PDB file of C-alpha atoms in Angstrom:
ATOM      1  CA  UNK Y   1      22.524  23.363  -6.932  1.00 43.00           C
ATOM      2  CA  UNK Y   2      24.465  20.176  -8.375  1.00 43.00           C
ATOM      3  CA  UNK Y   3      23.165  18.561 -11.708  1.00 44.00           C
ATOM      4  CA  UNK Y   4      21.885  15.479 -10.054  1.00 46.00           C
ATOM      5  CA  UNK Y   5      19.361  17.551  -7.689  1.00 46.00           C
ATOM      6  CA  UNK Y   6      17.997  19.565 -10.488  1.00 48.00           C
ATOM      7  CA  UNK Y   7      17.761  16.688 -12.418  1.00 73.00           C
ATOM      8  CA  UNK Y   8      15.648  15.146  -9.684  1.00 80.00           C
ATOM      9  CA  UNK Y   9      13.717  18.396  -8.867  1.00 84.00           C
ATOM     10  CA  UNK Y  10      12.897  18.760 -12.144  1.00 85.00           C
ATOM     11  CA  UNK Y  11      11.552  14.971 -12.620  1.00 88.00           C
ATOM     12  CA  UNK Y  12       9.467  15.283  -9.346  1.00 88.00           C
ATOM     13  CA  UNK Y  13       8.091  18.778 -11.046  1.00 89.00           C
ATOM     14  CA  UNK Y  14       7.282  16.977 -14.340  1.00 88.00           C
ATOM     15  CA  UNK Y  15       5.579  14.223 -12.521  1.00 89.00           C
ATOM     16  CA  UNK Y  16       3.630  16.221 -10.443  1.00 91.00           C
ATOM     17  CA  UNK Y  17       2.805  18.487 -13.596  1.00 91.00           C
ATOM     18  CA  UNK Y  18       2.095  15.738 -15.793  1.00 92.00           C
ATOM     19  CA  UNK Y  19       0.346  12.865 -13.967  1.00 94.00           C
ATOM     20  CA  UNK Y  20      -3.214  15.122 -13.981  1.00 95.00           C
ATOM     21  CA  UNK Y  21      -2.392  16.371 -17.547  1.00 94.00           C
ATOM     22  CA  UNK Y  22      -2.164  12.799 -19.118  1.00 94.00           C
ATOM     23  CA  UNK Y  23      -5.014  11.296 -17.090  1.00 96.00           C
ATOM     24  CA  UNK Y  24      -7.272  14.413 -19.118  1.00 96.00           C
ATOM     25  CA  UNK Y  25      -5.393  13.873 -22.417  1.00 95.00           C
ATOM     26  CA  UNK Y  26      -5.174  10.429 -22.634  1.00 95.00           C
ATOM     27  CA  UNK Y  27      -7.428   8.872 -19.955  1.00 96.00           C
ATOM     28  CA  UNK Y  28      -4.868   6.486 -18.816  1.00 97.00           C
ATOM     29  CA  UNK Y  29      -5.336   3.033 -16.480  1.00 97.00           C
ATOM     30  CA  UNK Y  30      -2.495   1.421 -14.739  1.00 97.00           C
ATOM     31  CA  UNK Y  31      -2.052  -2.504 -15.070  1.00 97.00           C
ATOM     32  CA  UNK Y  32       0.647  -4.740 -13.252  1.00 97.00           C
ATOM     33  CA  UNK Y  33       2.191  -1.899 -10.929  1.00 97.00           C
ATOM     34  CA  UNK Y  34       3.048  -4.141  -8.326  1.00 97.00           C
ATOM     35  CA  UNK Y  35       5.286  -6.121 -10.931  1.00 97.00           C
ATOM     36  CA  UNK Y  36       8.084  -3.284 -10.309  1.00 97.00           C
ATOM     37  CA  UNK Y  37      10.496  -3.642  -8.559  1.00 97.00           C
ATOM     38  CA  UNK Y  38      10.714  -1.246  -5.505  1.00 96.00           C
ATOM     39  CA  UNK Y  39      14.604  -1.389  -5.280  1.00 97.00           C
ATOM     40  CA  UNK Y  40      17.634  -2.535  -7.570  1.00 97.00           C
ATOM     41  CA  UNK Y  41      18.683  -2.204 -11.006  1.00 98.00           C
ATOM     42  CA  UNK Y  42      16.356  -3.462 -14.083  1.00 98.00           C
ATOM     43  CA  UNK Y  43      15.525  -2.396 -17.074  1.00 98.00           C
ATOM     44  CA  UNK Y  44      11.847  -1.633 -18.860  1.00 98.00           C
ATOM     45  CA  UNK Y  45      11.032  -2.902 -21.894  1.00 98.00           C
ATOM     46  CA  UNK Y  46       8.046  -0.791 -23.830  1.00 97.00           C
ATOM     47  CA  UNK Y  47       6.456  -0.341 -27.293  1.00 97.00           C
ATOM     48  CA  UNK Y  48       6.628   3.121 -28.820  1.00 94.00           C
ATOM     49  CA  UNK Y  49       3.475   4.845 -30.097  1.00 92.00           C
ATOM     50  CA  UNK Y  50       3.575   8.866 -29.486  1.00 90.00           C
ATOM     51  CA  UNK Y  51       5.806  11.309 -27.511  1.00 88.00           C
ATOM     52  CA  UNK Y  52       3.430  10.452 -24.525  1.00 90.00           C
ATOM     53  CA  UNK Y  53       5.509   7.154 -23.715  1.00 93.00           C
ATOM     54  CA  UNK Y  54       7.946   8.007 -21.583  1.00 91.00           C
ATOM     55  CA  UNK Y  55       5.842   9.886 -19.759  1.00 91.00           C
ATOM     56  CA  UNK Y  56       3.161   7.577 -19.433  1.00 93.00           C
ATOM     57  CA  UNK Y  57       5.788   5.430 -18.482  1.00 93.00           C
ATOM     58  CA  UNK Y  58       7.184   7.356 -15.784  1.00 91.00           C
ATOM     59  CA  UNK Y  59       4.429   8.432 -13.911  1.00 92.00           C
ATOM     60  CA  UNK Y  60       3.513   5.102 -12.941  1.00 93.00           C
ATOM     61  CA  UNK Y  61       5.995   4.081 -11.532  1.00 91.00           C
ATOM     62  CA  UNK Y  62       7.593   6.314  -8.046  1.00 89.00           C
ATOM     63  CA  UNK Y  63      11.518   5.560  -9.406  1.00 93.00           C
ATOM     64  CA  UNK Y  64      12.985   7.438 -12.106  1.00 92.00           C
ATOM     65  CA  UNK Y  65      13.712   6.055 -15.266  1.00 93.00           C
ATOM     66  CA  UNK Y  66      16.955   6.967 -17.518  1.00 93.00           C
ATOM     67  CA  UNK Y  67      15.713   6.683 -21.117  1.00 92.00           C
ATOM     68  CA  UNK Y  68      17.875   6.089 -24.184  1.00 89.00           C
ATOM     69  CA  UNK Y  69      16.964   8.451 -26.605  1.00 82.00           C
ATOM     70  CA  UNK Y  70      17.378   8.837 -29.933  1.00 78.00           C
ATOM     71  CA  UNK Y  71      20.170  11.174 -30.703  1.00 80.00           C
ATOM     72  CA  UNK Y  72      17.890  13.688 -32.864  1.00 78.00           C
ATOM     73  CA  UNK Y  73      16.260  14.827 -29.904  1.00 73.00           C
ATOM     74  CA  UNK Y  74      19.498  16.494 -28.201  1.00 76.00           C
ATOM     75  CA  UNK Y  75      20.557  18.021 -31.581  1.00 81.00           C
ATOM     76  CA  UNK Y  76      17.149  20.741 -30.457  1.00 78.00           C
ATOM     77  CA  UNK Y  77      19.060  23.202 -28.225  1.00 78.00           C
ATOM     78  CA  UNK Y  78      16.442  23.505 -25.820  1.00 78.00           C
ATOM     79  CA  UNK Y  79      14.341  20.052 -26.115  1.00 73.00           C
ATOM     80  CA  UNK Y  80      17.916  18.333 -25.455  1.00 76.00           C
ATOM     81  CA  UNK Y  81      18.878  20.197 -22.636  1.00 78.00           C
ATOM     82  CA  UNK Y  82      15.512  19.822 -21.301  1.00 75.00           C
ATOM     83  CA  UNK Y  83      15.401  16.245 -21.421  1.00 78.00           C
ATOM     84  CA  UNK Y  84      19.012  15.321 -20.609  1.00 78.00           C
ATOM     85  CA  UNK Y  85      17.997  17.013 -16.982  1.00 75.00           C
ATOM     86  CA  UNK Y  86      15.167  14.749 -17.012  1.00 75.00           C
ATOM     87  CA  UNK Y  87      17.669  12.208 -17.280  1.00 81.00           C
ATOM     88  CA  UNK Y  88      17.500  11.219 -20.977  1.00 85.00           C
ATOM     89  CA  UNK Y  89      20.627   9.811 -22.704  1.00 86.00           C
ATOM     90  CA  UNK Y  90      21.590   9.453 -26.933  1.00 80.00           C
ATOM     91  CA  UNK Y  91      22.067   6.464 -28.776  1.00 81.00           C
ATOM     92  CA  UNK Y  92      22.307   6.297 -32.531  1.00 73.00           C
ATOM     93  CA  UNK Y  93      19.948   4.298 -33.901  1.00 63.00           C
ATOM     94  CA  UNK Y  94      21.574   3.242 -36.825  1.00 58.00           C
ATOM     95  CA  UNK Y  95      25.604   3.354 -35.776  1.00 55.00           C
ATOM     96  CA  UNK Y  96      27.536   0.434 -34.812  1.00 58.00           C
ATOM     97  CA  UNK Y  97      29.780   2.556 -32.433  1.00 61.00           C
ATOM     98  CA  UNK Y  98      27.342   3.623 -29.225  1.00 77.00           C
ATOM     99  CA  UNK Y  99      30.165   3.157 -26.743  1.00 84.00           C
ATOM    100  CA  UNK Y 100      29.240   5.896 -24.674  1.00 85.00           C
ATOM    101  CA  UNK Y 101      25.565   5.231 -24.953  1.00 87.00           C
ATOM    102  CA  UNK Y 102      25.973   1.555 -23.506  1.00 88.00           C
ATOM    103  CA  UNK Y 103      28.708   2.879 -21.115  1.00 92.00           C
ATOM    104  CA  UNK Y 104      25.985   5.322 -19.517  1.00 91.00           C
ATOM    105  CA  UNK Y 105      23.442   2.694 -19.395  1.00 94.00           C
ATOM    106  CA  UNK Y 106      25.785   0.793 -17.455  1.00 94.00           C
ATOM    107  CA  UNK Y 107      26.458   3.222 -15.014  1.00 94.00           C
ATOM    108  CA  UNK Y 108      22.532   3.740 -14.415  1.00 95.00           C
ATOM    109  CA  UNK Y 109      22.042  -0.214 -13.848  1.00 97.00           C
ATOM    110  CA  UNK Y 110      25.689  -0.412 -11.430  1.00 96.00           C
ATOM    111  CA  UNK Y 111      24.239   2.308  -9.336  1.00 96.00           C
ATOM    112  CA  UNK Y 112      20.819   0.559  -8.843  1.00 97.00           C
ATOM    113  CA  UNK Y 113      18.728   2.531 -11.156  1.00 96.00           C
ATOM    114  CA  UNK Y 114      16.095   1.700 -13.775  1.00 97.00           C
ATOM    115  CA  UNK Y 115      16.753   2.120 -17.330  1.00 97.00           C
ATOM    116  CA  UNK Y 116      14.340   2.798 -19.784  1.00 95.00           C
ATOM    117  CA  UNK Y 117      14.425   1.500 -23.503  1.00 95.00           C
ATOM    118  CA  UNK Y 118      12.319   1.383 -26.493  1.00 93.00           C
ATOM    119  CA  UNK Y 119      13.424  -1.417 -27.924  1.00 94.00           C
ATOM    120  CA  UNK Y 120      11.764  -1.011 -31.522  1.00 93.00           C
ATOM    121  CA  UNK Y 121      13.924   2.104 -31.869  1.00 87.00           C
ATOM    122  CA  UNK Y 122      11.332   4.534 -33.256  1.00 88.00           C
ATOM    123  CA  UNK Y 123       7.861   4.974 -33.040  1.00 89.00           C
ATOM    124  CA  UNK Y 124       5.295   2.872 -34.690  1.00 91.00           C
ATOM    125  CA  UNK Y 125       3.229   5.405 -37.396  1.00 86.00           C
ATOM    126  CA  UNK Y 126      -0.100   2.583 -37.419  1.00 86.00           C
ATOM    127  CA  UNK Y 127       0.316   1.406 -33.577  1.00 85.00           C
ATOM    128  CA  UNK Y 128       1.560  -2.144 -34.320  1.00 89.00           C
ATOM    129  CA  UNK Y 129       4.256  -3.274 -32.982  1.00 92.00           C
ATOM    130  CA  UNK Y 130       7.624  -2.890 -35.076  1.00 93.00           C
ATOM    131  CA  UNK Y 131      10.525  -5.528 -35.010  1.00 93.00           C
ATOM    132  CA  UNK Y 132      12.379  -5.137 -32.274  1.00 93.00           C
ATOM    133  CA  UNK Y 133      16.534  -4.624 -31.723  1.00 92.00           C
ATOM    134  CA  UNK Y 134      18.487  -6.385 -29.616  1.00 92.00           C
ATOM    135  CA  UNK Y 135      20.156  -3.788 -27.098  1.00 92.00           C
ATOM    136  CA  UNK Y 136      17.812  -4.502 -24.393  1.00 95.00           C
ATOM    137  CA  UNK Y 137      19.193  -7.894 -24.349  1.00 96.00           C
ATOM    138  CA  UNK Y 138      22.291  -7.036 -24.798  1.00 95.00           C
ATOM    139  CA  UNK Y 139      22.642  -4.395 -21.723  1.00 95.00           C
ATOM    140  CA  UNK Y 140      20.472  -6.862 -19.888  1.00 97.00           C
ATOM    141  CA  UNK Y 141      23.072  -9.686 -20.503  1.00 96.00           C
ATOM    142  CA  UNK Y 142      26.155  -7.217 -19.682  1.00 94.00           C
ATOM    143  CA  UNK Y 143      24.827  -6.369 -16.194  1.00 96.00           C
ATOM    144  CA  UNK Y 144      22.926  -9.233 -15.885  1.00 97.00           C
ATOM    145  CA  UNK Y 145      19.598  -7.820 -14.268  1.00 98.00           C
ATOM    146  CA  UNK Y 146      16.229  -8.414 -15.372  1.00 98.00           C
ATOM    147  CA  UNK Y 147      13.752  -7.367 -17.786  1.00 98.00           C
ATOM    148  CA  UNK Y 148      10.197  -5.856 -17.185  1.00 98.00           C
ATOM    149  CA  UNK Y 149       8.044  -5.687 -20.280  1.00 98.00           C
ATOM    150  CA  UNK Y 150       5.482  -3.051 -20.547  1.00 98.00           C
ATOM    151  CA  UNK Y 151       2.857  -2.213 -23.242  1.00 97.00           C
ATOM    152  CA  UNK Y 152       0.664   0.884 -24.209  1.00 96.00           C
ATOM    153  CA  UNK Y 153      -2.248   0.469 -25.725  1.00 96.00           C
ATOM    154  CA  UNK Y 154      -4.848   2.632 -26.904  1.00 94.00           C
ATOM    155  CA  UNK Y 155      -8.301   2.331 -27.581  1.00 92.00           C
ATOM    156  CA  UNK Y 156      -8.698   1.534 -31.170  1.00 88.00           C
ATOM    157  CA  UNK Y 157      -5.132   0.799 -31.603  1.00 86.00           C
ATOM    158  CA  UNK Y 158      -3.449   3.939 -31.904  1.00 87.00           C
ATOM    159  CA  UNK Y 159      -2.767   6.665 -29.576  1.00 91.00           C
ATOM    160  CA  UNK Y 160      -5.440   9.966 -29.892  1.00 90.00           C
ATOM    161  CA  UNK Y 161      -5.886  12.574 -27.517  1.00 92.00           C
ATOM    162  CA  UNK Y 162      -8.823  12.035 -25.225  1.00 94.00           C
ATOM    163  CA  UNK Y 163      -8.740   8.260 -26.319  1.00 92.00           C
ATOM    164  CA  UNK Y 164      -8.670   6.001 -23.267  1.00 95.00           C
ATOM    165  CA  UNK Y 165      -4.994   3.965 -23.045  1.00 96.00           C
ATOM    166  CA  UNK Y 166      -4.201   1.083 -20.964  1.00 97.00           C
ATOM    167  CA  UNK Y 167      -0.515   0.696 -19.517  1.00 97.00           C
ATOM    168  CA  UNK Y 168       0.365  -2.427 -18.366  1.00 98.00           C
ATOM    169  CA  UNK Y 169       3.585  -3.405 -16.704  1.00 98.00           C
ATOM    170  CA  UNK Y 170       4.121  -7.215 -17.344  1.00 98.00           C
ATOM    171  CA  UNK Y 171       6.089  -9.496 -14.340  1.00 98.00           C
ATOM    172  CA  UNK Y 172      10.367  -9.114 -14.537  1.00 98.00           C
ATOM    173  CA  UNK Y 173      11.967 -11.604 -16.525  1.00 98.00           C
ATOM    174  CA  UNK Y 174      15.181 -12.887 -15.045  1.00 98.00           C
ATOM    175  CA  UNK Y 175      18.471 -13.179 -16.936  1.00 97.00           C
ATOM    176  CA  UNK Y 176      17.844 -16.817 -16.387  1.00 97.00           C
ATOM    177  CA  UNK Y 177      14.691 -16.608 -17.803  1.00 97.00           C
ATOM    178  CA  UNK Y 178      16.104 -14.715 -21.308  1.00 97.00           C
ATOM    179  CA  UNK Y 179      18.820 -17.496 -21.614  1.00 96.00           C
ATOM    180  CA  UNK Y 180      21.403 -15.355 -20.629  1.00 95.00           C
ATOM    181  CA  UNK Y 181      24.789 -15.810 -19.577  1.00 90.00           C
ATOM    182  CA  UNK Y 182      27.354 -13.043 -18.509  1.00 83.00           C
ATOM    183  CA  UNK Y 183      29.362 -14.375 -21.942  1.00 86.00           C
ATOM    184  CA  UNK Y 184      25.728 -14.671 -23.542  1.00 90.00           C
ATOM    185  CA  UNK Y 185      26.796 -15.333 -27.304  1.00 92.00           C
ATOM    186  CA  UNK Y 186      24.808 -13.606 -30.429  1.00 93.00           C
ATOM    187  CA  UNK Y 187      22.356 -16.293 -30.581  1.00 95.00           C
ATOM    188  CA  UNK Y 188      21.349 -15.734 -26.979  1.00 96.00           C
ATOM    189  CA  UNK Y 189      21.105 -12.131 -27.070  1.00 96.00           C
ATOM    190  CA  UNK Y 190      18.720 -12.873 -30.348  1.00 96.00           C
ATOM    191  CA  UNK Y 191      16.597 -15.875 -28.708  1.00 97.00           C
ATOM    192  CA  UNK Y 192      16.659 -13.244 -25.390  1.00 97.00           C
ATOM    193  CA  UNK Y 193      14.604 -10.057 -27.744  1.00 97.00           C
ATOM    194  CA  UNK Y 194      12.600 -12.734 -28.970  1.00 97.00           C
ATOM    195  CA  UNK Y 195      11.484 -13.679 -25.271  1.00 98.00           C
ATOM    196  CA  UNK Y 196      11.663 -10.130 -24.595  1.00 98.00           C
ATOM    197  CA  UNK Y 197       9.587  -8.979 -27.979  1.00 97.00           C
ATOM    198  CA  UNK Y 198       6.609 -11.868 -27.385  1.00 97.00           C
ATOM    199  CA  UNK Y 199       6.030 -10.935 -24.064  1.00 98.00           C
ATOM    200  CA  UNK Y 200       5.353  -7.299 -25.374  1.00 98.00           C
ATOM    201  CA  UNK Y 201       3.264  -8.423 -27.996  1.00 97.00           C
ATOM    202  CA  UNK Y 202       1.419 -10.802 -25.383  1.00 97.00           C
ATOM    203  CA  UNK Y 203       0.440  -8.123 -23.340  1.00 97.00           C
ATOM    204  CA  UNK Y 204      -0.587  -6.119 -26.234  1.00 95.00           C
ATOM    205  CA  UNK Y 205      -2.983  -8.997 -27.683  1.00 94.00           C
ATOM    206  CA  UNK Y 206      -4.727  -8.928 -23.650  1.00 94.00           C
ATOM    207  CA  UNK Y 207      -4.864  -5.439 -23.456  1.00 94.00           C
ATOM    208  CA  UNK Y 208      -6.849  -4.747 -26.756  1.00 87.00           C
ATOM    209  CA  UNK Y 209     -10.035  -3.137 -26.974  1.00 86.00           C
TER     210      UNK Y 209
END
């Protein structure tokens, strides 16, 4: 059995595992499903609030999603293995030299796929939203496909177990629509996470309660 098909066995496994665990655990409602994209490459844009998130993530949706991960997680012999069969891929958060990080999310949006990134870069400890990076943009801007912002948001504000949490999946926003070129300059990658960032945060401030 090849890498690729126990990667996928193993994500259809998870989702079928997980989809009834997280609807006990954290009561979950879908929002905007019909704003993904069924085929081609894009990438989804989400706040980050618990370990839950990608999988929240992932189970609504019927495509699998490559995530950029923080590199911490693989440095856990078995957590790292685990997740790099689900797909998962490092980045250093705080290094200037993620070549191979930005190379493999390259390859996941040339071959069609969806990409998965968090673009505050660590999970928020009070359940606001954090200021976000720019690598979204950037990747987006490289391949030039589009953006889908999604939000999580739990009753109360922050994510409990047996707390009801809305996921909503906002509509794509185009290259065009960031201000992107395929040369995009630093300014446009910066005015692009802005766009990218407020539509986030818009969702957010609808899906309170």
């Amino acid at each position: 059995m090849g890498t690729m098909e126990q990667k996928k066995w193993l994500y259809s496994f998870g989702r079928a595992v997980c989809t009834p665990l997280m609807k006990v655990l954290y009561r979950y409602r879908f929002t905007g499903r019909n704003n993904l994209p069924e085929t081609g490459a894009y990438i989804i844009c989400a706040n980050h609030q618990s370990f839950a998130d990608p999988v929240l993530l992932g189970i609504g949706q019927k495509r699998t999603i490559r995530y950029m991960a923080k590199e911490q997680l693989f440095k856990h012999k078995f957590l790292g293995k685990l997740i790099s069969m689900l797909g998962a891929f490092p980045v250093m958060r705080e290094s200037h030299d993620n070549a191979q990080a930005f190379a493999t999310a390259d390859s996941v949006l040339e071959s069609g796929g969806v990409l998965g990134i968090f673009p505050e870069g660590t999970r928020s400890k009070t359940g606001e939203l954090l200021r976000m990076r720019s690598g979204a943009a950037l990747i987006a801007a490289q391949m030039m496909v589009p953006v889908v912002p999604a939000c999580i948001t739990a009753k109360g504000g922050k994510m409990k177990v047996f707390n009801t949490t809305k996921i909503t999946y906002g509509d794509p926003i185009t290259p065009e629509q960031l201000g992107l070129t395929e040369n995009a300059q630093g300014h446009q990658i910066r005015a692009a996470s802005r766009v990218i960032s407020d539509a986030i945060a818009n969702i957010r401030e609808q899906d309170k309660f």
